[in-house]
mmCIF file of C-alpha atoms in Angstrom:
data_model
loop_
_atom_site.group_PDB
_atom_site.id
_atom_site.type_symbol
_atom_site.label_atom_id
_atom_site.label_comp_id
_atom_site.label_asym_id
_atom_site.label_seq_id
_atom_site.Cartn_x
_atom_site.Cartn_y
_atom_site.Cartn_z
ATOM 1 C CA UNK A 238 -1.389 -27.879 21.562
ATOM 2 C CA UNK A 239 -3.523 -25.510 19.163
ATOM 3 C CA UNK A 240 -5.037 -27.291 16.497
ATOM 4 C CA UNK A 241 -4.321 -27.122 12.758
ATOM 5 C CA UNK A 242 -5.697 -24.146 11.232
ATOM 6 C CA UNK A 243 -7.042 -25.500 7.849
ATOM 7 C CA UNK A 244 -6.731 -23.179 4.796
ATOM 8 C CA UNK A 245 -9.860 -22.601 2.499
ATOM 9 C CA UNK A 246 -8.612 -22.729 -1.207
ATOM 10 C CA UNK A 247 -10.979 -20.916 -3.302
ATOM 11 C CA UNK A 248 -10.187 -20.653 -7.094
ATOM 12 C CA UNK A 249 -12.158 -19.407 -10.052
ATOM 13 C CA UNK A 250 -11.776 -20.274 -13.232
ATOM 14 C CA UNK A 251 -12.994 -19.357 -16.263
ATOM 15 C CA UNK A 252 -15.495 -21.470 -18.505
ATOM 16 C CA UNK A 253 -13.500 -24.161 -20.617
ATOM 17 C CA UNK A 254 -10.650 -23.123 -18.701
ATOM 18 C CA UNK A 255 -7.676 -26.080 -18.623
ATOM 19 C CA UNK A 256 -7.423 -27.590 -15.081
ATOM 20 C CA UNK A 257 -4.256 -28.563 -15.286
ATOM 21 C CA UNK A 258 -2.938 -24.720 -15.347
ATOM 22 C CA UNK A 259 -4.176 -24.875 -11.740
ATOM 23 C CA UNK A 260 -1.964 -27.828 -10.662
ATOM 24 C CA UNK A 261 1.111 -26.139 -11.957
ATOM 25 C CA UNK A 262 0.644 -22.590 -10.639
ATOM 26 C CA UNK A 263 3.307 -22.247 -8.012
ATOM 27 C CA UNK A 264 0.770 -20.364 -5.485
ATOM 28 C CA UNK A 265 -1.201 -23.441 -5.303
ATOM 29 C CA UNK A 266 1.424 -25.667 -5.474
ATOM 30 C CA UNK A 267 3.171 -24.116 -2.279
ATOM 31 C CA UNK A 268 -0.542 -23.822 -0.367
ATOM 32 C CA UNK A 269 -1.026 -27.503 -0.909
ATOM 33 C CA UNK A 270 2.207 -28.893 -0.166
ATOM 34 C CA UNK A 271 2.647 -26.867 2.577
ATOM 35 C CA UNK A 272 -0.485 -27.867 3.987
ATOM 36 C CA UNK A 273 -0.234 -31.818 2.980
ATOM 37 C CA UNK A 274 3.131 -31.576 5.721
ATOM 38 C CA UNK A 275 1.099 -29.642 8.023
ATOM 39 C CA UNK A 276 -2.106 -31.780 8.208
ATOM 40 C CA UNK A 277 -0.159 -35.113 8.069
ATOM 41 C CA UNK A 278 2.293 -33.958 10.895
ATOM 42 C CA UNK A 279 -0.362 -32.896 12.783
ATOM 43 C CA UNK A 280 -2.729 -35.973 12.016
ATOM 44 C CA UNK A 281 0.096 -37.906 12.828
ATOM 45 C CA UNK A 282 0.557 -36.522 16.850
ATOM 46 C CA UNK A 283 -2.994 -36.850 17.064
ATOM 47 C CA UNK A 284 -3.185 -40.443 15.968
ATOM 48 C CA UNK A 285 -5.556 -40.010 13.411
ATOM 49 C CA UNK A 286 -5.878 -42.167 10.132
ATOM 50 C CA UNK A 287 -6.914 -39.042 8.000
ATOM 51 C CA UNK A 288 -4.599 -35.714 7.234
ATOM 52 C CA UNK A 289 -7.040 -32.569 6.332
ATOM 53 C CA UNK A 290 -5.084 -30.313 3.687
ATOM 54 C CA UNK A 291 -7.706 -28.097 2.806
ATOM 55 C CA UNK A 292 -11.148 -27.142 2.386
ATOM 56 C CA UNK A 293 -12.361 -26.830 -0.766
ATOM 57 C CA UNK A 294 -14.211 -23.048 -1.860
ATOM 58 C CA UNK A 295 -15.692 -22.642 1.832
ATOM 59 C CA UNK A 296 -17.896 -25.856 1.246
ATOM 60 C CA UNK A 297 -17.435 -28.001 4.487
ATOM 61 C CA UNK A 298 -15.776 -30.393 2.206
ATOM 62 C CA UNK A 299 -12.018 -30.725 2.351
ATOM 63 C CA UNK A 300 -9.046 -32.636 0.905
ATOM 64 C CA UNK A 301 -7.524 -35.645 3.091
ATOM 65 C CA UNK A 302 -5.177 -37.751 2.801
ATOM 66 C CA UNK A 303 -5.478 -41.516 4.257
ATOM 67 C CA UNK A 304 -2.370 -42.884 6.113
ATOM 68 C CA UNK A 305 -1.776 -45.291 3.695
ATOM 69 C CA UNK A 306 -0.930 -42.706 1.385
ATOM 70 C CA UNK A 307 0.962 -40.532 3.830
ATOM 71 C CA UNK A 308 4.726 -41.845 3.010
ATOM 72 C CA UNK A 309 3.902 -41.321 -1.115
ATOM 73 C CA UNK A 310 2.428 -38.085 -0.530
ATOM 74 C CA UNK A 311 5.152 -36.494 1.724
ATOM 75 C CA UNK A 312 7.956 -38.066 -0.599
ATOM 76 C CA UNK A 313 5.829 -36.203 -3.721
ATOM 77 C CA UNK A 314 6.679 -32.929 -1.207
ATOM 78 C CA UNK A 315 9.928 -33.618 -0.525
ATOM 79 C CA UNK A 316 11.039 -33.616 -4.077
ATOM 80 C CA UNK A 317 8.806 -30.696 -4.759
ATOM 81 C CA UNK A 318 10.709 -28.830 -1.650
ATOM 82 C CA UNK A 319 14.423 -30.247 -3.713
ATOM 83 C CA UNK A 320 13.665 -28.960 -6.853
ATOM 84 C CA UNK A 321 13.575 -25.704 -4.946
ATOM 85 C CA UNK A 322 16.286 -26.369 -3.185
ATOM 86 C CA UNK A 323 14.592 -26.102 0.493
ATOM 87 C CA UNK A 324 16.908 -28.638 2.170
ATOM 88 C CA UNK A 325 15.962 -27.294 5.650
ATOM 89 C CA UNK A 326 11.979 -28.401 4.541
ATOM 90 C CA UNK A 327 13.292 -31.711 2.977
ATOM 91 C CA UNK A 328 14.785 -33.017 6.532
ATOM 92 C CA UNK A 329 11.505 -31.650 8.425
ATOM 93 C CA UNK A 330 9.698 -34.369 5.923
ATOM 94 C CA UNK A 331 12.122 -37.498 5.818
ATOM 95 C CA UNK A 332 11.445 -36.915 10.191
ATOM 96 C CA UNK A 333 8.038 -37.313 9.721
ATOM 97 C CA UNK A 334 8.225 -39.902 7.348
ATOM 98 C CA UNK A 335 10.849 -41.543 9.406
ATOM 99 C CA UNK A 336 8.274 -41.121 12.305
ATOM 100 C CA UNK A 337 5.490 -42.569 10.281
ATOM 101 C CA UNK A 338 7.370 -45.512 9.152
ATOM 102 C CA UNK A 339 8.369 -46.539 12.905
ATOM 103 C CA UNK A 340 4.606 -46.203 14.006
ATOM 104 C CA UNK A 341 3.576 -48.760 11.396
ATOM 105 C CA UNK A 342 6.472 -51.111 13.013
ATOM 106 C CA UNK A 343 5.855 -50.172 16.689
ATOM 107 C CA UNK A 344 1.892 -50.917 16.208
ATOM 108 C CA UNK A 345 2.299 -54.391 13.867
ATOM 109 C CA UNK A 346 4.626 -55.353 16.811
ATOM 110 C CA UNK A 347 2.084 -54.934 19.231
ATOM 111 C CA UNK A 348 -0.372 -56.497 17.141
ATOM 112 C CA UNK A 349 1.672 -59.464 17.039
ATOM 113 C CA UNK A 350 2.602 -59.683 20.149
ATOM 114 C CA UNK A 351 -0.795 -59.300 21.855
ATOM 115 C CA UNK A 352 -2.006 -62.497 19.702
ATOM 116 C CA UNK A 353 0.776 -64.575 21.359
#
């Protein structure tokens, strides 16, 4: 499987400039979301506890997500991907989060059962 290419967000802004303009533009908005499925789907296969979304101005440092915060992060993207009406997006995510939620119940269950 070819690994996750992981998209460099570089922005510039002006001095004194607002930050949360940059949260709102729809550009950004799509690169991150699209990335936060991406990098969680893909951390997810891979069995890792971290998803990389991006890496920040070139830097060698990036954004990740822990796996705790997986399920509140992809249902933040799914109702970003409803509000613009991307159903087909929307059923990609409740899969993975689907998927995510049984590998928290198939690994407590081995847990539990190992300690018996």
């Amino acid at each position: 499987m070819a690994r996750k290419k992981i998209p460099n967000l570089t922005v510039r802004l002006e001095f004194g400039a607002d930050l949360n303009v940059l949260h709102k533009n729809p550009q950004v908005q799509e690169l991150i979301y699209t990335n936060l499925v991406l990098g969680i789907k893909d951390a997810n296969n891979s069995n890792k506890n971290e998803a990389t979304i991006v890496e920040l101005h070139s830097s060698g440092n990036y954004v990740q997500i822990h796996r705790s915060k997986w399920k509140e992060s992809l249902e933040k993207a799914q109702k970003y991907y409803s509000d613009l009406e991307r159903y087909e997006i929307c059923s990609e995510i409740q899969k993975l989060i689907e998927s995510i939620n049984s590998y928290g119940t198939e690994r407590l269950h081995r847990t539990s059962s190992r300690t018996n």
